[in-house]
Short mmCIF file of C-alpha atoms in Angstrom, two decimals:
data_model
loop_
_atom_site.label_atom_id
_atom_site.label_comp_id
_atom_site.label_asym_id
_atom_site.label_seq_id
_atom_site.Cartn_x
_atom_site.Cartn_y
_atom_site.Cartn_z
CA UNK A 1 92.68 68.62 72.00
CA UNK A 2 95.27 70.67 69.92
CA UNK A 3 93.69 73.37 67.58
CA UNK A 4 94.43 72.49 64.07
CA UNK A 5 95.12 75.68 61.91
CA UNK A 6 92.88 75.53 58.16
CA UNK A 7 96.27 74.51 56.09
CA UNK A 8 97.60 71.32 55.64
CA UNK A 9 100.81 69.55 57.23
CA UNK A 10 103.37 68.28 56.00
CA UNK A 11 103.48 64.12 56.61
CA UNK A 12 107.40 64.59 57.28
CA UNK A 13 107.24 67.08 59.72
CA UNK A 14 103.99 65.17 61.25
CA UNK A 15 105.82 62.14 61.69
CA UNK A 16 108.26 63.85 64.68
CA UNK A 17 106.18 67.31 65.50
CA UNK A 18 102.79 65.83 65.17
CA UNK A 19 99.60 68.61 65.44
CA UNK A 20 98.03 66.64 68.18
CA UNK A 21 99.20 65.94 72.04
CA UNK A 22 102.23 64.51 72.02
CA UNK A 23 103.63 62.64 75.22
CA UNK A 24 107.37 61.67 75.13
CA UNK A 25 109.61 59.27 76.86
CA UNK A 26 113.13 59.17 78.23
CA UNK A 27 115.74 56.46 79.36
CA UNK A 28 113.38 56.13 82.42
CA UNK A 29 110.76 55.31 80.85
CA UNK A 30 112.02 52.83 78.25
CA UNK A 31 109.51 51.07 76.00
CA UNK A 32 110.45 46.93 76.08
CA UNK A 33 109.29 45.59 73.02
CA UNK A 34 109.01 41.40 71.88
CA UNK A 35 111.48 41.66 69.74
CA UNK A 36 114.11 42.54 72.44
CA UNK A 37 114.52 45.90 71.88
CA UNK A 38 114.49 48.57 74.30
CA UNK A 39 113.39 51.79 72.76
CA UNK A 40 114.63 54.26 75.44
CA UNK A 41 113.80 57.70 72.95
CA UNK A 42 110.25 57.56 71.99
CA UNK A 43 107.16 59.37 72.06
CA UNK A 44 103.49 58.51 71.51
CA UNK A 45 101.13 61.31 69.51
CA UNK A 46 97.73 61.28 70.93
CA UNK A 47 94.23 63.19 70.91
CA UNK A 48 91.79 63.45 73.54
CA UNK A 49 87.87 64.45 73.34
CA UNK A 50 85.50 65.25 76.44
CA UNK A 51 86.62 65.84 79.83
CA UNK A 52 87.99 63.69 82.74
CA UNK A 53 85.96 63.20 85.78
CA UNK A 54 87.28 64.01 89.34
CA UNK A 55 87.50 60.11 89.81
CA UNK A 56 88.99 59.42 87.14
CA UNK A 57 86.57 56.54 85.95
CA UNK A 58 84.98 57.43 83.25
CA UNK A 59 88.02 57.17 80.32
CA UNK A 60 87.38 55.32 77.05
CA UNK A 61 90.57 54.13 74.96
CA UNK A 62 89.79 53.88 71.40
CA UNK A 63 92.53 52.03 69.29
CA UNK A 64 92.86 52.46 65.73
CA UNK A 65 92.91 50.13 62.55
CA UNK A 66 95.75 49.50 60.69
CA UNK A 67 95.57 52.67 58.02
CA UNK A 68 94.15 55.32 61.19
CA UNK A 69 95.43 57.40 63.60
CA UNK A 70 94.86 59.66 66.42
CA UNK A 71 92.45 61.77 65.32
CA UNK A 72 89.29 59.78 65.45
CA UNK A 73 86.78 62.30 65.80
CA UNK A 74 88.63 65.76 64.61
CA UNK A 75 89.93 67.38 61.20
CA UNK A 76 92.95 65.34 60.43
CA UNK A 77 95.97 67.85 59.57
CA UNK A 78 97.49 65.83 57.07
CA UNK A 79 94.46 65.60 54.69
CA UNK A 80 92.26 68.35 56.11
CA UNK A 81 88.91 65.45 56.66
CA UNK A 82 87.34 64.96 59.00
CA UNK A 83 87.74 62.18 62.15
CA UNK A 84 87.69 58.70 60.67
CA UNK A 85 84.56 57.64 63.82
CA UNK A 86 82.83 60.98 63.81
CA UNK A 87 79.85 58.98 63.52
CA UNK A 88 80.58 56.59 66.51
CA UNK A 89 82.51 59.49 68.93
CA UNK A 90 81.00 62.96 70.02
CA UNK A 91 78.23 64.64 71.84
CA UNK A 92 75.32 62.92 71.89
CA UNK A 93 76.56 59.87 70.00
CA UNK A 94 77.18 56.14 71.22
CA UNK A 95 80.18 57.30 72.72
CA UNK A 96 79.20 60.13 74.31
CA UNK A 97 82.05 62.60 75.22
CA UNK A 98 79.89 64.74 77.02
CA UNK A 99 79.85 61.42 79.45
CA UNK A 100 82.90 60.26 78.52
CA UNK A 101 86.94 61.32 78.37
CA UNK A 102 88.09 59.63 74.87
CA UNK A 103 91.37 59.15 74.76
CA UNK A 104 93.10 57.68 71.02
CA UNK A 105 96.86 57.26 70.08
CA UNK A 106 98.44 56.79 67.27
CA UNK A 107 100.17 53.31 67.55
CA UNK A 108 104.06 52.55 67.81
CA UNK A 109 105.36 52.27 64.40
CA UNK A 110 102.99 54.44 62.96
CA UNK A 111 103.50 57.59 61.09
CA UNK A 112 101.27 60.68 62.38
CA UNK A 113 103.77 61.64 65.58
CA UNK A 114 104.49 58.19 67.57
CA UNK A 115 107.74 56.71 66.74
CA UNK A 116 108.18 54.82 63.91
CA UNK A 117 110.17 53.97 61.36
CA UNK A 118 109.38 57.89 59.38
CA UNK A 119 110.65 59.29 63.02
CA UNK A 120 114.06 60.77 62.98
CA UNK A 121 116.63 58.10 65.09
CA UNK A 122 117.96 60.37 67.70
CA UNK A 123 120.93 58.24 67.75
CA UNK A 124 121.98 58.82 63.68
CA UNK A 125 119.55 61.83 63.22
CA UNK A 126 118.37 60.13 60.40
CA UNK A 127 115.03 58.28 59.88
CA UNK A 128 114.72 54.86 61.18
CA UNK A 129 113.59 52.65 58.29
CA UNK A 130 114.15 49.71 58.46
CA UNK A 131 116.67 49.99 61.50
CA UNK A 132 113.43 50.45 63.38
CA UNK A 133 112.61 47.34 65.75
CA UNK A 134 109.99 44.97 64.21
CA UNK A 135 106.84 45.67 66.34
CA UNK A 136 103.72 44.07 67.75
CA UNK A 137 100.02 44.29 68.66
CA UNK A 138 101.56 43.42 72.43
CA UNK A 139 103.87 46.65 71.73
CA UNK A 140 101.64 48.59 70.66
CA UNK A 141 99.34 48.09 73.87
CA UNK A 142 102.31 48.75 76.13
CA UNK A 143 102.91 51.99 75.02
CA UNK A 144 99.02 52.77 75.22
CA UNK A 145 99.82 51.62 79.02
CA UNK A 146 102.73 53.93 79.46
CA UNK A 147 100.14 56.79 78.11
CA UNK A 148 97.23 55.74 80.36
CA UNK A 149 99.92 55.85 82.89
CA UNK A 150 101.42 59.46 82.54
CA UNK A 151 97.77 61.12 82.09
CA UNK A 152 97.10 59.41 85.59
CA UNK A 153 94.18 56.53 84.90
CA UNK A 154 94.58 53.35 86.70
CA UNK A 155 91.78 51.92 85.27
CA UNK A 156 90.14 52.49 81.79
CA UNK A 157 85.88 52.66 81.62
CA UNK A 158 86.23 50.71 78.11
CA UNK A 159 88.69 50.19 75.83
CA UNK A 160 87.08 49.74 71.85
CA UNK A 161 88.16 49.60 68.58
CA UNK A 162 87.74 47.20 65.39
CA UNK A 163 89.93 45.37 62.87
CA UNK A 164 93.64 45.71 64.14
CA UNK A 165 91.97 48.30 67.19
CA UNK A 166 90.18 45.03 68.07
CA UNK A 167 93.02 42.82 68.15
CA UNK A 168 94.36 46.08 70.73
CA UNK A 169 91.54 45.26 72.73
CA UNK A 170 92.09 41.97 73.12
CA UNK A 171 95.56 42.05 74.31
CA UNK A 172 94.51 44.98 76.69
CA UNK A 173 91.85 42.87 78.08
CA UNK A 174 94.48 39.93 78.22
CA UNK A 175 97.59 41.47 79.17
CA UNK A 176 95.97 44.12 81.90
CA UNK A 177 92.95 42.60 82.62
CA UNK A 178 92.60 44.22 85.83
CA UNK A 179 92.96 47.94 84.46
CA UNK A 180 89.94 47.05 82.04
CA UNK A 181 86.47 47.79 83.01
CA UNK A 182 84.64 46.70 79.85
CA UNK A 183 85.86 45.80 76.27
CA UNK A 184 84.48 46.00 72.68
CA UNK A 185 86.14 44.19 69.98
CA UNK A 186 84.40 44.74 66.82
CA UNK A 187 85.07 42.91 63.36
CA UNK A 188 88.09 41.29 64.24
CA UNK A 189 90.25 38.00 65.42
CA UNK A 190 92.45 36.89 68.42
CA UNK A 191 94.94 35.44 65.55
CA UNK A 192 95.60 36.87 61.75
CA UNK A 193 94.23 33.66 59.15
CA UNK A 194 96.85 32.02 56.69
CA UNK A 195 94.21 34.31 53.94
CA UNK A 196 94.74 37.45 56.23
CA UNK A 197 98.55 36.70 56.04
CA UNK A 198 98.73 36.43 52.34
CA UNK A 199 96.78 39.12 51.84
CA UNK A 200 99.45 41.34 53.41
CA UNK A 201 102.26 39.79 51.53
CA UNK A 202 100.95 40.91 48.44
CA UNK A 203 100.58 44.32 49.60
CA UNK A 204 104.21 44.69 51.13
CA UNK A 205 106.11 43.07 47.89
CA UNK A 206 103.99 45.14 45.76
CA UNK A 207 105.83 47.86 47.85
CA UNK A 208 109.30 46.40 48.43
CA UNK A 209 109.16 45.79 44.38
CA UNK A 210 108.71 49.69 43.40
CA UNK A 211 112.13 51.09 42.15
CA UNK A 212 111.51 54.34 44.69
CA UNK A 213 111.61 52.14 48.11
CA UNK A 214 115.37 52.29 47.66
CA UNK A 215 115.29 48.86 50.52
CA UNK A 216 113.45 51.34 53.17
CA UNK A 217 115.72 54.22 52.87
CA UNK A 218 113.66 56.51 50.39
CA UNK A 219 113.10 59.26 53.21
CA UNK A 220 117.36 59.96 53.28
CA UNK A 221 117.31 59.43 49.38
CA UNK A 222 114.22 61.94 48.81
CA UNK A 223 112.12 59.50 47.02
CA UNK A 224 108.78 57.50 48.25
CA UNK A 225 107.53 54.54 46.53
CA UNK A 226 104.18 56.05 45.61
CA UNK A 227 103.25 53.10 42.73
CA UNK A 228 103.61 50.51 45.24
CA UNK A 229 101.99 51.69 48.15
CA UNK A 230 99.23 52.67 45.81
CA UNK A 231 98.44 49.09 44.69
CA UNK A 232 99.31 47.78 48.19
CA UNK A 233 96.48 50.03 49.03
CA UNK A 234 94.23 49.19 45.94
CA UNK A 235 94.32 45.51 47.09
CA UNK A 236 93.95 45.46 50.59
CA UNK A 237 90.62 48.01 50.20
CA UNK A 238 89.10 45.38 48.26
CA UNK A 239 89.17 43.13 51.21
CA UNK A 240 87.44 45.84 53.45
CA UNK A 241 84.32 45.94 51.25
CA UNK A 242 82.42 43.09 49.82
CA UNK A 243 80.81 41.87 46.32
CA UNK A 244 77.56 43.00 47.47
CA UNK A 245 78.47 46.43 48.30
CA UNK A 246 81.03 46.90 45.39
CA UNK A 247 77.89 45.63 43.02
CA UNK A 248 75.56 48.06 44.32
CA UNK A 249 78.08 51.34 44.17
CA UNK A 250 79.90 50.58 41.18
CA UNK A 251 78.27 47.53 39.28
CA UNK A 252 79.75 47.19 35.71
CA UNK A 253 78.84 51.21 34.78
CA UNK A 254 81.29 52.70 32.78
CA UNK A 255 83.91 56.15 34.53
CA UNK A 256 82.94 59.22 32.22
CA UNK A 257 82.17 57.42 29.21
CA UNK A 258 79.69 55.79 26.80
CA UNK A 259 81.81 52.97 25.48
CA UNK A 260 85.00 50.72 26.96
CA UNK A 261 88.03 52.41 25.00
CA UNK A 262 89.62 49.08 24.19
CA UNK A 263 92.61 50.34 26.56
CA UNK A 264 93.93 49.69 29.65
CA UNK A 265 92.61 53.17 31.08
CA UNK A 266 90.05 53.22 34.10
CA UNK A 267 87.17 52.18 31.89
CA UNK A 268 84.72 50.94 35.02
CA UNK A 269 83.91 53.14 37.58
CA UNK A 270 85.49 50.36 40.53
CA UNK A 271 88.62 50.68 38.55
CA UNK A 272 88.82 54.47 38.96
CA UNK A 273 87.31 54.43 42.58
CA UNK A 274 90.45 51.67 43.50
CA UNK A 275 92.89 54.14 42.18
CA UNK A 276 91.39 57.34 44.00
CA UNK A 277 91.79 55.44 47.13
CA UNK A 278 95.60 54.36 46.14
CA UNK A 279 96.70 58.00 45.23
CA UNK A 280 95.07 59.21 48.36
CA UNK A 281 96.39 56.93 50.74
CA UNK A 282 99.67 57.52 49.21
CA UNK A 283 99.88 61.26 50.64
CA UNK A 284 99.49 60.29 53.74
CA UNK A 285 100.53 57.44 55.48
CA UNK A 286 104.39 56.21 55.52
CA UNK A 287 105.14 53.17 53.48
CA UNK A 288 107.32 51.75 55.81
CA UNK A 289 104.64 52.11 58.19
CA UNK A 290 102.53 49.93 56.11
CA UNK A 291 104.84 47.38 56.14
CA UNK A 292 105.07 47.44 59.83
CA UNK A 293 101.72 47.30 60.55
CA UNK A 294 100.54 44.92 58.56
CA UNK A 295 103.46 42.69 60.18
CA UNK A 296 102.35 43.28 63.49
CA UNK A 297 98.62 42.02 62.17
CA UNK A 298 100.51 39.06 60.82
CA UNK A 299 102.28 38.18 63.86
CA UNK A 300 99.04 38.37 66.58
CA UNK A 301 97.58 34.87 67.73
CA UNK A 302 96.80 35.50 71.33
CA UNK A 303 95.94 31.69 72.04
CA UNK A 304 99.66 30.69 70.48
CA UNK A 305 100.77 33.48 73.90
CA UNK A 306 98.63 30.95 76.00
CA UNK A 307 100.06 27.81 75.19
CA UNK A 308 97.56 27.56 72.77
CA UNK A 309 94.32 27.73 74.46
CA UNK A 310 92.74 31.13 73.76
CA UNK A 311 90.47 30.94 77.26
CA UNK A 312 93.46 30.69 79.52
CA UNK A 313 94.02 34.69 78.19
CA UNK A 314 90.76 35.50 79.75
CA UNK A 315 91.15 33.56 82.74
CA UNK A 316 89.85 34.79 85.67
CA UNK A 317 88.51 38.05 83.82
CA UNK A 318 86.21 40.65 85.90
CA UNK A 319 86.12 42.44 82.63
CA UNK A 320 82.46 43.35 80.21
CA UNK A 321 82.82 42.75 76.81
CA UNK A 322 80.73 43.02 73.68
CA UNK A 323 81.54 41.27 70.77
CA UNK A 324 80.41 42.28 67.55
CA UNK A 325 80.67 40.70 63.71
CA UNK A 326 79.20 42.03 60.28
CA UNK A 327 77.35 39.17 58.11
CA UNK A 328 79.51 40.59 55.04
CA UNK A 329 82.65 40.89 56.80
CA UNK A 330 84.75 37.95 55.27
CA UNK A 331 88.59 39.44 55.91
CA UNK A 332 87.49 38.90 59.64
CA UNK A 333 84.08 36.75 59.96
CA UNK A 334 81.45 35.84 62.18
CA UNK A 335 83.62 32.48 62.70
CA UNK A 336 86.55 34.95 63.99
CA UNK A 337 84.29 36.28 66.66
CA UNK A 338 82.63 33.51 67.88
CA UNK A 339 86.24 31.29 68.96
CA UNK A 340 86.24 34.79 70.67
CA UNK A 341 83.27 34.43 72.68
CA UNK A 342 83.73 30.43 73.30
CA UNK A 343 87.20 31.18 75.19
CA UNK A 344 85.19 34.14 77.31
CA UNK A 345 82.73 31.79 78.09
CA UNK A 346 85.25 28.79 78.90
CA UNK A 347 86.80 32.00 81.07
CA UNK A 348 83.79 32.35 82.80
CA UNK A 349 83.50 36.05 81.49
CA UNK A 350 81.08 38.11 81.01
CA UNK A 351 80.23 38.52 77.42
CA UNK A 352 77.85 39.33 74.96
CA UNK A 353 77.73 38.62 71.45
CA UNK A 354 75.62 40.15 68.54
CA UNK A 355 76.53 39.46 64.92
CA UNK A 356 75.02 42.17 63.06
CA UNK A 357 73.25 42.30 59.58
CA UNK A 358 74.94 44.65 56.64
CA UNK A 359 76.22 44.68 52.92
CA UNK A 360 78.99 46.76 53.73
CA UNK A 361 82.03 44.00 54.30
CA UNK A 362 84.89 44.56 56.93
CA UNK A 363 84.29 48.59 56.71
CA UNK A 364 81.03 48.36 58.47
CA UNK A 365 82.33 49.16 61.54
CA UNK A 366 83.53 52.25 60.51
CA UNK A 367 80.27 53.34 58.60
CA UNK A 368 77.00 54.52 59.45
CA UNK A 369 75.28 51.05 60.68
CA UNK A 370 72.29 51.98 62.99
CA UNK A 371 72.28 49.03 65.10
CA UNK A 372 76.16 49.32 66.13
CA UNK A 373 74.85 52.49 67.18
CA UNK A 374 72.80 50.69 69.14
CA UNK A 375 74.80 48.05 70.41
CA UNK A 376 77.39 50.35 71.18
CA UNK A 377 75.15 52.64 73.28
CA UNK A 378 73.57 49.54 74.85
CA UNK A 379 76.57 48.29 76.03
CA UNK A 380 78.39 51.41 76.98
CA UNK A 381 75.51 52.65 78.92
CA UNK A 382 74.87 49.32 81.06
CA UNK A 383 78.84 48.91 81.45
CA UNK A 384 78.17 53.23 82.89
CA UNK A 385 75.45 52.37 85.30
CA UNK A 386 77.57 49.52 86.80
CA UNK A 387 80.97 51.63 87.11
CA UNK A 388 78.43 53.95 88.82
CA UNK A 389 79.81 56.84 86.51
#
């Protein structure tokens, strides 16, 4: 794990130089994506916590969400917090990486040091943009591979993550099956829903629609399309929390005042919370980015890669998983999981489900939730005793 000086990067220079581990890849090495490109430049930024043991058995792969990176459970450089699963990853913790070698990427297309479309195109020495090749949740697993491979693990202990992490578990699970020990997909879907879809739509024309996108090329024309990206942002939070949870932070109190100003000013206190995460989000993560990731959400239905019938992508499965929903969670829902866990079981697999109890919406996987902990720690530990690690 890199050590991160006190001051801040620059997002730019993070986007090719990254303040992480970076591993990097040559004609030999090409990465074959779905669309039919073949990126034969590219480089994958990574971070890695606890230590590897001498038989190599005992490394977790976390995958990120769709607005993360690689640094899970260390200061981010960019924005100077802290690890977005400090409370899932670390000594002592569920994921214990005084047990356990963590490894987490940043995915292809992102925008914290693997290529993407803010990466400079060795070919024009410009950035990509929109010349960057569409990607997908199958893409971003093969370069994961092509990681796993050059750091010299056949065969991963677990591979976890939730939201668009999850959907990287499930194509791990289905794509390498045999590399896979154990697997926990958490709040999240083996296909994006017609809502889900929508959803993102909004997001990337309220993007494409701000005057400063300049159609992808604002990084050459030194602008960024900060108002758009900030609502794309404002909306899709929304659908992380839920009306329960928004009621019981924000209610209908006022934002530093004792009367509504008859305005269009933040009067409510969600209203200025919604912008705070917009402006934010804005100063760090890549707009272009966004609209690639949220694409490659869009375009995931593992069962459609099966002719349709989600168990044939676990057939014949040796791999553990643990499945896990949130009662609140109604951008992926208990529904989501549970087609999940029917296909495993058509599959024969071996699976376990739990669909766990909290106000917090979609983000409860992220947040403290005491019996994750303990599902997580359940499941990692009796996955440990049989690797024999």
């Amino acid at each position: 794990m890199s050590d991160l000086s006190p001051s801040l990067a620059d997002p730019l220079k993070e986007a090719n130089e990254p303040s992480s581990l970076v591993a990097r890849f040559g004609p030999d090495t090409p990465l074959l994506m779905d669309c039919g490109v073949s990126l034969d430049h590219w480089q994958i930024a990574y971070q890695t916590y606890g230590s590897l043991n001498a038989a190599r058995s005992n490394a977790i792969l976390v995958c990120h969400a769709l607005t993360g990176d690689q640094h899970l459970a260390s200061r981010n450089p960019i924005t100077g917090k802290g690890g977005w699963w400090t409370a899932m990853i670390g000594p002592g913790k569920p994921i214990d990486t005084e047990r356990f070698f963590v490894i987490c990427s940043n995915v292809i297309g992102g925008c914290t040091g693997t290529t993407g479309p803010a990466s400079t195109n060795a070919a024009t020495g410009k950035p990509w943009g929109l010349q960057f090749p569409v990607v997908t949740i199958r893409d971003m697993v093969r370069a994961q591979r092509h990681l796993i491979d050059s750091l010299g693990i056949e065969s991963l202990f677990c591979v976890a993550g939730g939201s668009m992490g999850g959907m990287q578990v499930l194509q791990w699970a289905a794509s390498y099956p045999e590399r896979v020990f154990s697997a926990l997909p958490l709040a999240t879907g083996a296909k994006h829903s017609a809502q889900n879809i929508a959803f993102h739509e909004v997001g990337r024309q309220a993007v494409m629609a701000d005057p400063d996108w300049r159609g992808g090329r604002y990084l050459e024309e030194g602008t960024r399309p900060a108002k758009g990206l900030s609502v794309a942002r404002m909306g899709a939070h929304i659908t992380y929390l839920s009306e329960p949870a928004l009621h019981r932070k924000f209610g209908r109190k006022l934002q530093d005042r004792e009367a509504p100003t008859f305005s269009f000013d933040a009067d409510f206190q969600v209203e200025s919370y919604l912008r705070h995460q917009g402006v934010s989000f804005v100063e760090r993560f890549d707009a272009n980015s966004y609209l690639y990731m949220t694409r490659a959400m869009d375009y995931f239905d593992l069962a459609d890669d099966h002719g349709g019938v989600l168990a044939k992508a676990f057939a014949g499965t040796k791999t553990r998983f643990c499945v896990a929903s949130f009662t609140s969670d109604w951008l992926f829902p208990t529904a989501d999981s549970r087609a999940i866990v029917h296909a495993l079981n058509a599959a024969g697999a071996s699976v376990s489900f739990v669909e766990l109890e909290s106000d917090k919406g979609h983000d409860a996987f992220l947040l403290e939730e005491p019996n994750l902990f303990a599902t997580t720690r359940g499941f990692i530990g009796a996955a440990a005793r049989a690797r024999g690690i």
